[in-house]
Amino acid sequence: MKTPMLPPYDHSPGPYNGPTIEEVMDQRKRYLTPSLLTYYQKPIMVVEGSMQYVYDEQGRRYLDAFGGIVSISVGHCHPYVVKKIREQLETLQHTTTIYLNPVVSAYAQALAEKLPGKLSVCYLVNSGSEANDLALLMARLYTGNYDVIGLRNAYHGGSASTMGLTAVSSWKYNYPHSFGIHHAIFPDPYRGAWGHDDPDAGAKYADDIKNLIEFATSGHVAAFFAESIQGVGGTVVYPDGYLINAYQHCRKAGGICIADEVQTGFGRTGSHYWGFETQGVVPDIVTMAKGIGNGAPLAAVVTTPEIAQTLTQRIHFNTFGGNPVSCAAGKAVLEVIDREKLQLNSMEVGNYLINGLKGLMEKNDIIGDVRGKGLMIGIELVKDRRTKEPAKQECARVFERVKELGLLVGKGGLYSNVLRIKPPMCITRADVDFMMEALNIAMGEL
Ligand code: PMP
């Protein structure tokens, strides 16, 4: 079979004069934590990026269909974002919120204007874990309640409290966490009790939240916490009506509703700017990170003025939160998404991709499910479509093989049998054609 060709692209990577891949690997093994996960049996070294592509030290180009783990929203080294970062860097790199700075407040306004309802107050931080920690704190302070309902198969971070919210064993260390956190059944129409053919599936899954509140808590909760589409868990898209019902159960028990938009925000789902909008709900707190800064360390908690007020009981401070360089990046990202119509591109190219994958599914029994919205896609591989036995080794082989062919994708799900495609939102149909060819070859070789 002939090797697929990446679409032509007018960019020459600069010469690489740094250490060899072996030297970097040795250094990493000696001086960086052994807990780091390295993708691929033969890891690749990424030294340059341009829009939807990255380059290794040999100058080889790859289509980055994982976007630095869903963080490169508008394209690697997007020229406008780089320009805005550079301008800010040369003016003032750092100050904190103890002084006024026009970049930070202008960014907060621009971000708040993207949100519906009373969601208008931002707390800027540096990572998704920090944003979720803070959301948890605010929910508990605001409601005076402690118990929180999360979802099984969720990923919300690796800090002490967000590890409690996370509910996939591979990310949970064997030490005390999760106090007051209860994980409801996750609404997975592919593997769960109710599938796409059941119009009441959303309400039925949400009933588990009501049960949990009645059985496992005092009847009063601080929050319901959920990703709008589960990301690390393997792109699980909830059935319609799930979040509406979940939010009702939570609010009836005195809780507020928190949407983790770390992966789903900023137009990625195509039909909407925020993932929660695809479910017709308005949360009380929204957390964001990753694509918000196109790679800059930036994250945010956006909430209502009333909820934001709770933090004034004490001083809460974050040294780099609201850093002007990160805020300049964040503002540029918002502008680029609008100007280059990247939400629309997510929808159009995302639909094209889903259709292509459905075609691939007809030819390859290994594909059990193709799902997602916009450019947040999952391909679940199974040994047998009837038993749905996870095809973990096969998934690993496809994942490795497409890398050899020039395509970087992610992997996820409890059984690591879901290929995750979440590229920069600037990808084109020609990139998708390349992706299809590479996946087709890899699956054909199984
Ligand atoms: N929430 C979600 C949905 C995530 O996917 C992640 C990161 N994978 C986080 C929170 C944590 O973000 P960070 O790694 O920036 O702490």
Coordinates of C-alpha atoms and ligand atoms in Angstrom, one line a residue:
M1 CA 0.0 0.0 0.0
K2 CA 1.4 3.4 -0.8
T3 CA 2.4 5.8 2.0
P4 CA -0.1 8.6 2.4
M5 CA 1.1 12.1 1.7
L6 CA 0.5 15.0 4.0
P7 CA -1.1 17.9 2.3
P8 CA 1.4 20.4 0.8
Y9 CA 2.4 23.1 3.4
D10 CA 4.6 26.1 2.9
H11 CA 6.9 26.1 5.9
S12 CA 10.5 24.9 6.2
P13 CA 11.5 24.0 9.7
G14 CA 14.7 25.7 10.9
P15 CA 17.9 23.7 11.2
Y16 CA 18.0 21.7 14.4
N17 CA 21.4 21.9 16.2
G18 CA 20.4 20.7 19.6
P19 CA 21.2 17.4 21.5
T20 CA 20.2 14.1 19.9
I21 CA 17.0 12.3 20.8
E22 CA 19.1 9.7 22.8
E23 CA 20.8 12.5 24.8
V24 CA 17.5 14.1 25.6
M25 CA 16.0 10.8 26.6
D26 CA 19.0 10.1 29.0
Q27 CA 18.7 13.5 30.5
R28 CA 15.0 13.1 30.9
K29 CA 15.4 9.8 32.6
R30 CA 18.0 11.1 35.0
Y31 CA 16.6 14.5 35.8
L32 CA 12.8 14.4 35.3
T33 CA 10.3 12.5 37.4
P34 CA 9.9 8.8 36.4
S35 CA 6.2 9.3 36.6
L36 CA 6.1 11.0 33.2
L37 CA 4.2 9.2 30.6
T38 CA 6.0 9.0 27.2
Y39 CA 3.9 8.2 24.1
Y40 CA 5.2 5.6 21.6
Q41 CA 7.6 2.7 21.9
K42 CA 10.0 4.8 20.1
P43 CA 9.2 8.3 21.4
I44 CA 9.4 11.3 19.1
M45 CA 11.0 14.6 19.9
V46 CA 9.0 17.6 18.8
V47 CA 11.2 20.7 18.2
E48 CA 9.0 23.0 16.1
G49 CA 5.4 23.6 15.3
S50 CA 3.4 25.5 12.7
M51 CA -0.4 25.6 12.8
Q52 CA -1.7 22.0 12.6
Y53 CA 1.7 20.5 12.1
V54 CA 4.7 19.7 14.3
Y55 CA 8.3 18.8 13.2
D56 CA 10.8 16.4 14.8
E57 CA 14.5 17.1 15.0
Q58 CA 15.1 15.6 11.6
G59 CA 12.6 18.1 10.1
R60 CA 10.0 15.5 9.5
R61 CA 6.4 16.9 9.6
Y62 CA 3.5 15.3 11.4
L63 CA -0.2 16.2 11.5
D64 CA -0.8 16.9 15.1
A65 CA -4.3 15.6 15.6
F66 CA -4.0 15.7 19.4
G67 CA -3.0 19.4 19.6
G68 CA -0.6 19.1 22.5
I69 CA -3.4 17.4 24.4
V70 CA -6.2 19.7 23.2
S71 CA -4.2 22.8 24.1
I72 CA -3.3 24.1 20.7
S73 CA -6.7 25.6 19.8
V74 CA -5.8 27.9 16.9
G75 CA -2.6 26.5 15.6
H76 CA 1.0 26.0 16.8
C77 CA 2.9 29.3 16.8
H78 CA -0.1 31.1 15.3
P79 CA 1.5 34.3 14.0
Y80 CA -1.1 36.7 15.6
V81 CA -0.9 35.0 19.0
V82 CA 2.9 35.0 18.8
K83 CA 2.9 38.7 17.9
K84 CA 0.7 39.6 20.8
I85 CA 2.8 37.5 23.3
R86 CA 6.0 39.1 22.0
E87 CA 4.7 42.6 22.3
Q88 CA 3.6 42.0 25.8
L89 CA 6.8 40.2 26.7
E90 CA 8.8 43.2 25.6
T91 CA 6.6 45.6 27.5
L92 CA 6.0 43.9 30.9
Q93 CA 6.4 40.2 31.5
H94 CA 5.1 39.9 35.0
T95 CA 3.3 41.8 37.7
T96 CA 0.7 40.4 39.9
T97 CA -2.9 41.4 40.7
I98 CA -1.8 43.5 43.6
Y99 CA -1.3 46.2 41.0
L100 CA -3.6 47.3 38.2
N101 CA -2.8 46.2 34.7
P102 CA -4.9 47.0 31.6
V103 CA -4.2 43.8 29.8
V104 CA -5.5 41.6 32.5
S105 CA -8.8 43.4 33.0
A106 CA -9.4 43.8 29.3
Y107 CA -8.9 40.1 28.9
A108 CA -11.3 39.3 31.7
Q109 CA -14.0 41.4 30.1
A110 CA -13.4 39.8 26.7
L111 CA -13.6 36.3 28.2
A112 CA -16.7 37.1 30.3
E113 CA -18.5 38.5 27.2
K114 CA -18.2 35.0 25.7
L115 CA -20.4 33.5 28.4
P116 CA -24.1 33.5 28.8
G117 CA -26.4 34.6 31.7
K118 CA -24.8 35.9 34.9
L119 CA -21.5 34.2 34.3
S120 CA -19.4 37.4 34.3
V121 CA -16.6 37.3 36.9
C122 CA -13.3 35.6 36.1
Y123 CA -10.6 34.3 38.4
L124 CA -7.5 33.7 36.3
V125 CA -5.1 30.8 37.2
N126 CA -2.5 28.7 35.4
S127 CA -3.9 25.2 34.9
G128 CA -7.0 23.2 34.7
S129 CA -6.3 21.5 38.1
E130 CA -6.0 24.9 39.8
A131 CA -9.2 26.1 38.2
N132 CA -11.1 23.0 39.3
D133 CA -9.7 23.2 42.8
L134 CA -10.9 26.7 43.1
A135 CA -14.4 25.9 41.7
L136 CA -14.7 23.2 44.3
L137 CA -13.7 25.6 47.1
M138 CA -16.2 28.3 45.8
A139 CA -19.0 25.8 45.6
R140 CA -18.5 24.6 49.2
L141 CA -18.1 28.1 50.6
Y142 CA -21.1 29.5 48.7
T143 CA -23.5 26.7 49.5
G144 CA -22.2 25.8 53.0
N145 CA -22.4 22.2 51.9
Y146 CA -19.6 19.7 51.5
D147 CA -20.7 16.8 49.4
V148 CA -20.1 16.9 45.7
I149 CA -21.4 14.7 42.9
G150 CA -18.9 13.9 40.1
L151 CA -19.0 11.3 37.4
R152 CA -17.2 8.0 37.0
N153 CA -14.8 8.1 34.1
A154 CA -14.2 11.8 34.7
Y155 CA -10.8 13.6 34.6
H156 CA -10.5 16.9 36.4
G157 CA -6.9 17.1 37.3
G158 CA -4.0 15.6 39.3
S159 CA -3.9 17.9 42.4
A160 CA -5.0 16.5 45.7
S161 CA -8.6 17.7 45.5
T162 CA -9.0 17.2 41.8
M163 CA -7.7 13.7 42.0
G164 CA -10.7 13.1 44.2
L165 CA -13.0 14.4 41.5
T166 CA -11.2 12.3 38.9
A167 CA -12.7 8.9 38.6
V168 CA -10.5 6.7 36.5
S169 CA -8.3 4.3 38.5
S170 CA -5.2 4.8 36.4
W171 CA -5.0 8.5 37.6
K172 CA -5.8 7.9 41.3
Y173 CA -3.0 7.2 43.7
N174 CA -3.6 4.9 46.6
Y175 CA -3.7 7.5 49.3
P176 CA -6.6 9.3 51.0
H177 CA -8.7 11.5 48.7
S178 CA -12.2 12.0 47.5
F179 CA -13.7 13.0 50.9
G180 CA -17.2 14.1 50.3
I181 CA -17.1 13.3 46.6
H182 CA -19.5 10.7 45.2
H183 CA -19.2 9.5 41.6
A184 CA -22.4 8.8 39.7
I185 CA -22.7 6.4 36.8
F186 CA -21.4 8.1 33.7
P187 CA -23.9 8.4 30.9
D188 CA -22.2 6.4 28.2
P189 CA -24.7 5.5 25.4
Y190 CA -22.3 3.0 23.9
R191 CA -21.5 0.9 26.9
G192 CA -24.1 2.0 29.5
A193 CA -27.5 0.6 30.2
W194 CA -29.3 3.0 27.9
G195 CA -28.3 3.7 24.4
H196 CA -29.1 6.2 21.6
D197 CA -32.3 4.3 20.8
D198 CA -33.8 5.3 24.1
P199 CA -35.2 8.9 24.1
D200 CA -35.2 8.9 27.9
A201 CA -31.6 7.8 28.3
G202 CA -30.5 11.2 29.6
A203 CA -33.1 11.3 32.3
K204 CA -32.5 7.7 33.3
Y205 CA -28.8 8.2 33.7
A206 CA -29.4 11.4 35.7
D207 CA -31.6 9.4 38.1
D208 CA -28.4 8.0 39.6
I209 CA -27.5 11.5 40.8
K210 CA -30.9 11.7 42.6
N211 CA -30.1 8.2 44.2
L212 CA -26.7 9.2 45.2
I213 CA -27.9 12.4 46.9
E214 CA -30.6 10.5 48.7
F215 CA -28.5 7.6 49.8
A216 CA -24.9 8.8 50.2
T217 CA -25.3 12.4 51.4
S218 CA -27.2 14.4 54.0
G219 CA -29.5 15.4 51.2
H220 CA -27.6 18.7 50.7
V221 CA -24.8 19.0 48.2
A222 CA -22.3 21.7 47.3
A223 CA -22.1 20.9 43.6
F224 CA -22.5 18.7 40.6
F225 CA -19.2 18.7 38.7
A226 CA -18.9 17.4 35.1
E227 CA -17.0 17.8 31.9
S228 CA -19.3 18.7 29.1
I229 CA -18.0 15.8 27.0
Q230 CA -15.7 13.4 28.9
G231 CA -12.2 13.8 27.4
V232 CA -9.5 11.7 29.0
G233 CA -12.3 9.1 29.6
G234 CA -12.5 8.5 25.8
T235 CA -14.7 11.2 24.3
V236 CA -18.0 10.2 26.0
V237 CA -20.9 12.3 24.7
Y238 CA -23.8 12.3 27.0
P239 CA -27.3 11.5 25.7
D240 CA -29.6 14.6 25.2
G241 CA -31.3 15.8 28.3
Y242 CA -28.6 14.4 30.6
L243 CA -27.2 17.6 32.0
I244 CA -30.6 19.3 32.2
N245 CA -31.8 16.5 34.5
A246 CA -28.5 16.3 36.4
Y247 CA -28.6 20.0 37.1
Q248 CA -32.2 19.8 38.3
H249 CA -31.3 17.1 40.9
C250 CA -28.3 19.0 42.1
R251 CA -30.0 22.3 42.4
K252 CA -33.0 20.8 44.3
A253 CA -30.4 19.6 46.9
G254 CA -29.0 23.1 47.3
G255 CA -26.0 22.6 45.0
I256 CA -24.5 24.6 42.2
C257 CA -23.6 23.2 38.8
I258 CA -20.0 23.3 37.5
A259 CA -19.0 22.7 33.9
D260 CA -15.4 21.7 33.3
E261 CA -14.8 23.1 29.8
V262 CA -11.1 22.5 29.8
Q263 CA -11.3 20.4 26.6
T264 CA -14.7 21.3 25.2
G265 CA -14.6 25.1 25.3
F266 CA -13.7 27.8 22.7
G267 CA -15.7 26.5 19.8
R268 CA -14.2 23.0 19.6
T269 CA -17.7 21.3 19.6
G270 CA -18.5 23.2 16.4
S271 CA -22.2 23.8 16.9
H272 CA -21.5 25.9 20.1
Y273 CA -18.8 28.0 21.7
W274 CA -19.1 26.0 25.0
G275 CA -19.7 22.3 25.4
F276 CA -22.5 22.8 28.0
E277 CA -24.5 24.7 25.4
T278 CA -24.8 21.4 23.4
Q279 CA -26.8 20.1 26.4
G280 CA -29.0 23.3 26.8
V281 CA -27.8 24.2 30.3
V282 CA -26.3 27.2 31.9
P283 CA -23.8 26.3 34.7
D284 CA -23.1 28.4 37.8
I285 CA -19.4 28.0 37.4
V286 CA -17.3 27.2 34.3
T287 CA -13.7 26.1 34.4
M288 CA -11.4 26.4 31.4
A289 CA -7.7 25.7 30.6
K290 CA -5.7 24.1 27.8
G291 CA -7.0 25.7 24.5
I292 CA -7.8 29.0 26.3
G293 CA -4.2 30.1 25.8
N294 CA -3.1 28.1 22.7
G295 CA -0.3 26.7 24.8
A296 CA 0.3 29.6 27.2
P297 CA -0.1 28.6 30.9
L298 CA -3.6 30.1 31.4
A299 CA -6.8 28.8 33.0
A300 CA -9.9 30.5 34.4
V301 CA -12.9 30.1 36.6
V302 CA -15.8 32.1 35.5
T303 CA -18.9 32.5 37.7
T304 CA -21.6 34.8 38.8
P305 CA -21.0 37.9 40.9
E306 CA -22.7 36.3 43.9
I307 CA -20.7 33.1 43.9
A308 CA -17.4 35.1 43.2
Q309 CA -18.2 37.1 46.3
T310 CA -17.6 34.1 48.6
L311 CA -13.9 34.2 48.2
T312 CA -13.7 37.7 49.8
Q313 CA -14.1 36.0 53.3
R314 CA -10.3 35.6 53.2
I315 CA -7.5 36.6 50.9
H316 CA -7.0 34.3 48.0
F317 CA -4.0 34.8 45.8
N318 CA -2.3 33.2 42.8
T319 CA 1.1 34.6 41.8
F320 CA 1.0 33.9 38.1
G321 CA -2.8 34.0 37.8
G322 CA -3.6 36.9 35.5
N323 CA 0.0 37.1 34.2
P324 CA -0.1 39.8 31.5
V325 CA 1.8 37.6 28.9
S326 CA -0.7 34.7 29.4
C327 CA -3.6 37.2 29.2
A328 CA -2.2 38.7 26.0
A329 CA -2.2 35.2 24.6
G330 CA -5.7 34.5 25.8
K331 CA -7.1 37.7 24.3
A332 CA -5.4 36.9 21.0
V333 CA -6.9 33.4 21.0
L334 CA -10.4 34.8 21.4
E335 CA -9.8 37.2 18.5
V336 CA -8.4 34.5 16.2
I337 CA -11.3 32.1 16.9
D338 CA -13.8 34.8 15.8
R339 CA -11.8 36.3 13.0
E340 CA -10.8 33.0 11.4
K341 CA -14.2 31.4 12.1
L342 CA -12.7 28.4 13.8
Q343 CA -15.9 27.3 15.5
L344 CA -17.4 27.0 12.0
N345 CA -14.4 25.2 10.8
S346 CA -14.6 22.8 13.7
M347 CA -18.2 22.0 12.7
E348 CA -17.5 21.7 9.0
V349 CA -14.3 19.8 9.2
G350 CA -15.5 17.8 12.2
N351 CA -18.6 16.6 10.4
Y352 CA -16.4 15.7 7.4
L353 CA -14.2 13.7 9.8
I354 CA -17.0 11.9 11.5
N355 CA -18.5 11.0 8.1
G356 CA -15.1 9.7 7.0
L357 CA -14.8 7.6 10.2
K358 CA -18.2 6.2 9.8
G359 CA -17.1 5.0 6.3
L360 CA -14.0 3.5 7.8
M361 CA -16.2 1.7 10.4
E362 CA -18.1 0.0 7.6
K363 CA -14.8 -1.5 6.4
N364 CA -13.2 -2.2 9.8
D365 CA -15.0 -4.4 12.4
I366 CA -12.5 -3.3 14.9
I367 CA -14.3 0.0 15.2
G368 CA -17.1 -0.3 17.7
D369 CA -18.1 3.3 18.0
V370 CA -17.4 6.7 16.4
R371 CA -18.5 9.6 18.4
G372 CA -17.9 13.2 19.2
K373 CA -18.9 16.7 18.3
G374 CA -16.9 19.1 16.1
L375 CA -13.2 18.5 16.5
M376 CA -13.6 16.4 19.7
I377 CA -13.8 12.9 18.4
G378 CA -13.3 9.4 19.8
I379 CA -12.9 6.1 17.9
E380 CA -13.5 3.1 20.3
L381 CA -11.9 -0.1 19.2
V382 CA -13.4 -3.5 20.2
K383 CA -12.4 -7.1 19.6
D384 CA -16.0 -8.0 18.9
R385 CA -18.9 -5.6 18.3
R386 CA -21.4 -7.8 20.1
T387 CA -19.4 -8.3 23.4
K388 CA -17.6 -4.9 23.1
E389 CA -14.5 -6.4 24.5
P390 CA -11.9 -3.5 24.5
A391 CA -9.2 -3.9 21.8
K392 CA -6.4 -2.4 23.8
Q393 CA -3.5 -4.0 22.0
E394 CA -5.0 -3.3 18.6
C395 CA -5.6 0.3 19.6
A396 CA -1.9 0.6 20.6
R397 CA -0.8 -0.8 17.3
V398 CA -3.0 1.6 15.3
F399 CA -1.7 4.4 17.4
E400 CA 1.9 3.5 16.8
R401 CA 1.4 2.8 13.1
V402 CA -0.3 6.1 12.3
K403 CA 2.6 7.9 14.0
E404 CA 5.0 6.1 11.6
L405 CA 2.8 7.4 8.8
G406 CA 3.0 10.9 10.1
L407 CA -0.2 11.3 12.2
L408 CA -0.2 12.0 15.9
V409 CA -3.4 11.1 17.7
G410 CA -4.3 10.5 21.4
K411 CA -5.5 7.5 23.4
G412 CA -7.9 7.3 26.2
G413 CA -10.6 5.5 28.1
L414 CA -10.2 3.2 31.1
Y415 CA -9.0 0.4 28.8
S416 CA -6.9 2.6 26.5
N417 CA -8.9 1.4 23.6
V418 CA -10.2 4.8 22.3
L419 CA -8.3 6.8 19.8
R420 CA -8.8 10.5 20.5
I421 CA -8.7 13.1 17.7
K422 CA -8.7 16.7 18.9
P423 CA -6.5 18.7 16.5
P424 CA -5.9 22.5 16.3
M425 CA -9.2 23.9 15.0
C426 CA -7.5 25.2 11.9
I427 CA -7.2 21.7 10.2
T428 CA -8.5 21.3 6.7
R429 CA -10.4 18.7 4.8
A430 CA -7.1 17.7 3.1
D431 CA -5.7 16.9 6.5
V432 CA -8.7 14.8 7.2
D433 CA -8.2 12.9 3.9
F434 CA -4.6 12.2 5.0
M435 CA -5.8 11.1 8.4
M436 CA -8.3 8.7 6.9
E437 CA -5.7 7.1 4.6
A438 CA -3.3 6.6 7.6
L439 CA -6.0 5.1 9.8
N440 CA -7.2 2.9 7.0
I441 CA -3.7 1.5 6.4
A442 CA -3.1 1.0 10.1
M443 CA -6.4 -0.8 10.7
G444 CA -6.0 -2.8 7.5
E445 CA -2.7 -4.2 8.8
L446 CA -4.2 -5.5 12.1
Ligands
PMP1 N1 -10.1 19.0 33.3 C1 -10.0 18.3 32.1 C2 -11.3 18.0 31.4 C3 -8.8 17.9 31.6 O1 -8.8 17.2 30.5 C4 -7.6 18.2 32.3 C5 -6.3 17.8 31.7 N2 -6.2 16.7 31.0 C6 -7.7 18.9 33.5 C7 -9.0 19.3 33.9 C8 -6.5 19.3 34.2 O2 -5.8 20.3 33.6 P1 -4.2 20.6 33.9 O3 -3.5 19.4 33.4 O4 -4.0 21.9 33.2 O5 -4.1 20.7 35.4

